[in-house]
């Protein structure tokens, strides 16, 4: 288990509280675009996955945190919602289907940059024509580093995502900054884009 997976697994094991199950701002931004078959790649506790399922989507939710996946499996059964949750290390995961929408919020920065870029390309390829990708990453200027593996993380530039979605119809393109523990900051880029066709 990497440092980042351990960090989140411990956090998720402590936090099935109502507050932890509220959508974060990036999930809130993505939700209106989600339809049909949705892949949530690095889903955490599945807050977005369940909100999408409640609006009619069939969702596959993948994460490497056992606590998060166990929580999602129990919740899917309890609420009878079409959320299929699976444990997976997404650094070397092969996506074997196409999706109407693929979401990856707050994941790619935990991979080394070469893996992060390769995985982003794979996510883009597996979106069906006319479908949406919603991607959010931490970017340069982030100073909260506690959750990172020192030798294995990637801070994108502020314009990386936007450039990677050249040729797509970019419907949301946001930079945001939040205070973090220890007088540090987290800076994020979020792009939501529609694949041509
Ligand atoms: C910042 S959280 C984001 C969770 C969710 N998307 C959200 O917006 O709340 C990062 C997630 O990435 C997962 N993660 C980190 N490294 C991973 C890996 N190698 N494979 C799969 N999931 C990983 C963590 O378990 C955690 O759920």
PDB file of N, CA and C in Angstrom, residues 27-74:
ATOM      1  N   UNK A  27     -16.936  17.450  -7.328  1.00  0.00           N
ATOM      2  CA  UNK A  27     -18.001  16.475  -7.608  1.00  0.00           C
ATOM      3  C   UNK A  27     -19.299  17.204  -7.962  1.00  0.00           C
ATOM      4  N   UNK A  28     -19.564  18.287  -7.248  1.00  0.00           N
ATOM      5  CA  UNK A  28     -20.773  19.076  -7.518  1.00  0.00           C
ATOM      6  C   UNK A  28     -20.741  19.637  -8.938  1.00  0.00           C
ATOM      7  N   UNK A  29     -19.542  20.063  -9.363  1.00  0.00           N
ATOM      8  CA  UNK A  29     -19.382  20.602 -10.724  1.00  0.00           C
ATOM      9  C   UNK A  29     -19.624  19.510 -11.776  1.00  0.00           C
ATOM     10  N   UNK A  30     -19.162  18.291 -11.503  1.00  0.00           N
ATOM     11  CA  UNK A  30     -19.237  17.200 -12.489  1.00  0.00           C
ATOM     12  C   UNK A  30     -20.632  16.587 -12.596  1.00  0.00           C
ATOM     13  N   UNK A  31     -21.355  16.531 -11.473  1.00  0.00           N
ATOM     14  CA  UNK A  31     -22.603  15.754 -11.423  1.00  0.00           C
ATOM     15  C   UNK A  31     -23.600  16.064 -12.549  1.00  0.00           C
ATOM     16  N   UNK A  32     -23.857  17.335 -12.894  1.00  0.00           N
ATOM     17  CA  UNK A  32     -24.877  17.587 -13.938  1.00  0.00           C
ATOM     18  C   UNK A  32     -24.519  17.011 -15.309  1.00  0.00           C
ATOM     19  N   UNK A  33     -23.254  16.705 -15.550  1.00  0.00           N
ATOM     20  CA  UNK A  33     -22.840  16.195 -16.860  1.00  0.00           C
ATOM     21  C   UNK A  33     -22.949  14.668 -16.945  1.00  0.00           C
ATOM     22  N   UNK A  34     -23.176  14.014 -15.812  1.00  0.00           N
ATOM     23  CA  UNK A  34     -23.086  12.547 -15.795  1.00  0.00           C
ATOM     24  C   UNK A  34     -24.391  11.920 -16.268  1.00  0.00           C
ATOM     25  N   UNK A  35     -24.236  10.942 -17.164  1.00  0.00           N
ATOM     26  CA  UNK A  35     -25.399  10.219 -17.672  1.00  0.00           C
ATOM     27  C   UNK A  35     -24.929   8.842 -18.145  1.00  0.00           C
ATOM     28  N   UNK A  36     -25.875   7.930 -18.301  1.00  0.00           N
ATOM     29  CA  UNK A  36     -25.563   6.620 -18.887  1.00  0.00           C
ATOM     30  C   UNK A  36     -24.606   5.813 -18.032  1.00  0.00           C
ATOM     31  N   UNK A  37     -23.638   5.200 -18.701  1.00  0.00           N
ATOM     32  CA  UNK A  37     -22.657   4.382 -17.979  1.00  0.00           C
ATOM     33  C   UNK A  37     -21.482   5.258 -17.568  1.00  0.00           C
ATOM     34  N   UNK A  38     -21.208   5.257 -16.279  1.00  0.00           N
ATOM     35  CA  UNK A  38     -20.206   6.170 -15.707  1.00  0.00           C
ATOM     36  C   UNK A  38     -19.115   5.362 -15.019  1.00  0.00           C
ATOM     37  N   UNK A  39     -17.873   5.774 -15.260  1.00  0.00           N
ATOM     38  CA  UNK A  39     -16.742   5.200 -14.521  1.00  0.00           C
ATOM     39  C   UNK A  39     -16.205   6.279 -13.584  1.00  0.00           C
ATOM     40  N   UNK A  40     -16.179   5.983 -12.278  1.00  0.00           N
ATOM     41  CA  UNK A  40     -15.553   6.901 -11.311  1.00  0.00           C
ATOM     42  C   UNK A  40     -14.216   6.285 -10.930  1.00  0.00           C
ATOM     43  N   UNK A  41     -13.161   6.864 -11.450  1.00  0.00           N
ATOM     44  CA  UNK A  41     -11.807   6.306 -11.379  1.00  0.00           C
ATOM     45  C   UNK A  41     -11.080   6.989 -10.216  1.00  0.00           C
ATOM     46  N   UNK A  42     -11.029   6.294  -9.056  1.00  0.00           N
ATOM     47  CA  UNK A  42     -10.507   6.913  -7.831  1.00  0.00           C
ATOM     48  C   UNK A  42     -11.660   7.575  -7.085  1.00  0.00           C
ATOM     49  N   UNK A  43     -12.660   6.747  -6.766  1.00  0.00           N
ATOM     50  CA  UNK A  43     -13.968   7.253  -6.306  1.00  0.00           C
ATOM     51  C   UNK A  43     -14.003   7.688  -4.857  1.00  0.00           C
ATOM     52  N   UNK A  44     -12.972   7.316  -4.065  1.00  0.00           N
ATOM     53  CA  UNK A  44     -13.079   7.552  -2.629  1.00  0.00           C
ATOM     54  C   UNK A  44     -14.303   6.821  -2.089  1.00  0.00           C
ATOM     55  N   UNK A  45     -15.049   7.467  -1.192  1.00  0.00           N
ATOM     56  CA  UNK A  45     -16.210   6.835  -0.542  1.00  0.00           C
ATOM     57  C   UNK A  45     -17.412   6.698  -1.478  1.00  0.00           C
ATOM     58  N   UNK A  46     -17.291   7.233  -2.695  1.00  0.00           N
ATOM     59  CA  UNK A  46     -18.359   7.025  -3.677  1.00  0.00           C
ATOM     60  C   UNK A  46     -19.483   8.048  -3.593  1.00  0.00           C
ATOM     61  N   UNK A  47     -19.212   9.190  -2.990  1.00  0.00           N
ATOM     62  CA  UNK A  47     -20.282  10.196  -2.862  1.00  0.00           C
ATOM     63  C   UNK A  47     -20.852  10.567  -4.230  1.00  0.00           C
ATOM     64  N   UNK A  48     -19.954  10.825  -5.187  1.00  0.00           N
ATOM     65  CA  UNK A  48     -20.397  11.191  -6.533  1.00  0.00           C
ATOM     66  C   UNK A  48     -21.056   9.993  -7.216  1.00  0.00           C
ATOM     67  N   UNK A  49     -20.476   8.807  -7.024  1.00  0.00           N
ATOM     68  CA  UNK A  49     -21.033   7.598  -7.646  1.00  0.00           C
ATOM     69  C   UNK A  49     -22.492   7.407  -7.224  1.00  0.00           C
ATOM     70  N   UNK A  50     -22.787   7.588  -5.942  1.00  0.00           N
ATOM     71  CA  UNK A  50     -24.164   7.382  -5.467  1.00  0.00           C
ATOM     72  C   UNK A  50     -25.085   8.502  -5.928  1.00  0.00           C
ATOM     73  N   UNK A  51     -24.568   9.730  -5.965  1.00  0.00           N
ATOM     74  CA  UNK A  51     -25.401  10.837  -6.462  1.00  0.00           C
ATOM     75  C   UNK A  51     -25.734  10.600  -7.936  1.00  0.00           C
ATOM     76  N   UNK A  52     -24.751  10.116  -8.712  1.00  0.00           N
ATOM     77  CA  UNK A  52     -24.982   9.840 -10.135  1.00  0.00           C
ATOM     78  C   UNK A  52     -25.987   8.688 -10.287  1.00  0.00           C
ATOM     79  N   UNK A  53     -25.841   7.663  -9.482  1.00  0.00           N
ATOM     80  CA  UNK A  53     -26.776   6.519  -9.562  1.00  0.00           C
ATOM     81  C   UNK A  53     -28.192   6.973  -9.245  1.00  0.00           C
ATOM     82  N   UNK A  54     -28.308   7.903  -8.294  1.00  0.00           N
ATOM     83  CA  UNK A  54     -29.653   8.398  -7.948  1.00  0.00           C
ATOM     84  C   UNK A  54     -30.273   9.200  -9.091  1.00  0.00           C
ATOM     85  N   UNK A  55     -29.424   9.747  -9.980  1.00  0.00           N
ATOM     86  CA  UNK A  55     -30.020  10.462 -11.128  1.00  0.00           C
ATOM     87  C   UNK A  55     -30.078   9.572 -12.374  1.00  0.00           C
ATOM     88  N   UNK A  56     -29.917   8.258 -12.195  1.00  0.00           N
ATOM     89  CA  UNK A  56     -30.200   7.309 -13.274  1.00  0.00           C
ATOM     90  C   UNK A  56     -28.991   6.673 -13.934  1.00  0.00           C
ATOM     91  N   UNK A  57     -27.775   7.009 -13.476  1.00  0.00           N
ATOM     92  CA  UNK A  57     -26.571   6.429 -14.092  1.00  0.00           C
ATOM     93  C   UNK A  57     -26.304   5.024 -13.536  1.00  0.00           C
ATOM     94  N   UNK A  58     -25.603   4.221 -14.357  1.00  0.00           N
ATOM     95  CA  UNK A  58     -25.058   2.940 -13.883  1.00  0.00           C
ATOM     96  C   UNK A  58     -23.558   3.174 -13.680  1.00  0.00           C
ATOM     97  N   UNK A  59     -23.088   2.978 -12.456  1.00  0.00           N
ATOM     98  CA  UNK A  59     -21.751   3.465 -12.116  1.00  0.00           C
ATOM     99  C   UNK A  59     -20.812   2.326 -11.728  1.00  0.00           C
ATOM    100  N   UNK A  60     -19.599   2.391 -12.287  1.00  0.00           N
ATOM    101  CA  UNK A  60     -18.506   1.545 -11.808  1.00  0.00           C
ATOM    102  C   UNK A  60     -17.571   2.457 -11.022  1.00  0.00           C
ATOM    103  N   UNK A  61     -17.310   2.111  -9.770  1.00  0.00           N
ATOM    104  CA  UNK A  61     -16.493   2.955  -8.893  1.00  0.00           C
ATOM    105  C   UNK A  61     -15.262   2.160  -8.472  1.00  0.00           C
ATOM    106  N   UNK A  62     -14.086   2.682  -8.785  1.00  0.00           N
ATOM    107  CA  UNK A  62     -12.833   1.966  -8.507  1.00  0.00           C
ATOM    108  C   UNK A  62     -11.977   2.773  -7.537  1.00  0.00           C
ATOM    109  N   UNK A  63     -11.373   2.089  -6.579  1.00  0.00           N
ATOM    110  CA  UNK A  63     -10.470   2.758  -5.648  1.00  0.00           C
ATOM    111  C   UNK A  63      -9.583   1.700  -4.989  1.00  0.00           C
ATOM    112  N   UNK A  64      -8.438   2.146  -4.468  1.00  0.00           N
ATOM    113  CA  UNK A  64      -7.518   1.213  -3.810  1.00  0.00           C
ATOM    114  C   UNK A  64      -7.723   1.162  -2.304  1.00  0.00           C
ATOM    115  N   UNK A  65      -8.667   1.923  -1.773  1.00  0.00           N
ATOM    116  CA  UNK A  65      -8.923   1.904  -0.331  1.00  0.00           C
ATOM    117  C   UNK A  65      -9.950   0.824  -0.003  1.00  0.00           C
ATOM    118  N   UNK A  66      -9.532  -0.146   0.815  1.00  0.00           N
ATOM    119  CA  UNK A  66     -10.456  -1.222   1.195  1.00  0.00           C
ATOM    120  C   UNK A  66     -11.641  -0.662   1.964  1.00  0.00           C
ATOM    121  N   UNK A  67     -11.372   0.320   2.833  1.00  0.00           N
ATOM    122  CA  UNK A  67     -12.455   0.909   3.639  1.00  0.00           C
ATOM    123  C   UNK A  67     -13.491   1.560   2.725  1.00  0.00           C
ATOM    124  N   UNK A  68     -13.023   2.274   1.705  1.00  0.00           N
ATOM    125  CA  UNK A  68     -13.948   2.959   0.796  1.00  0.00           C
ATOM    126  C   UNK A  68     -14.755   1.943  -0.015  1.00  0.00           C
ATOM    127  N   UNK A  69     -14.092   0.920  -0.526  1.00  0.00           N
ATOM    128  CA  UNK A  69     -14.793  -0.065  -1.370  1.00  0.00           C
ATOM    129  C   UNK A  69     -15.807  -0.854  -0.541  1.00  0.00           C
ATOM    130  N   UNK A  70     -15.436  -1.230   0.682  1.00  0.00           N
ATOM    131  CA  UNK A  70     -16.384  -1.960   1.550  1.00  0.00           C
ATOM    132  C   UNK A  70     -17.600  -1.073   1.838  1.00  0.00           C
ATOM    133  N   UNK A  71     -17.343   0.205   2.106  1.00  0.00           N
ATOM    134  CA  UNK A  71     -18.437   1.150   2.368  1.00  0.00           C
ATOM    135  C   UNK A  71     -19.380   1.223   1.148  1.00  0.00           C
ATOM    136  N   UNK A  72     -18.797   1.344  -0.053  1.00  0.00           N
ATOM    137  CA  UNK A  72     -19.636   1.480  -1.260  1.00  0.00           C
ATOM    138  C   UNK A  72     -20.435   0.210  -1.520  1.00  0.00           C
ATOM    139  N   UNK A  73     -19.814  -0.942  -1.307  1.00  0.00           N
ATOM    140  CA  UNK A  73     -20.532  -2.201  -1.569  1.00  0.00           C
ATOM    141  C   UNK A  73     -21.724  -2.344  -0.614  1.00  0.00           C
ATOM    142  N   UNK A  74     -21.490  -1.977   0.664  1.00  0.00           N
ATOM    143  CA  UNK A  74     -22.601  -2.067   1.635  1.00  0.00           C
ATOM    144  C   UNK A  74     -23.694  -1.071   1.273  1.00  0.00           C
TER     145      UNK A  74
END
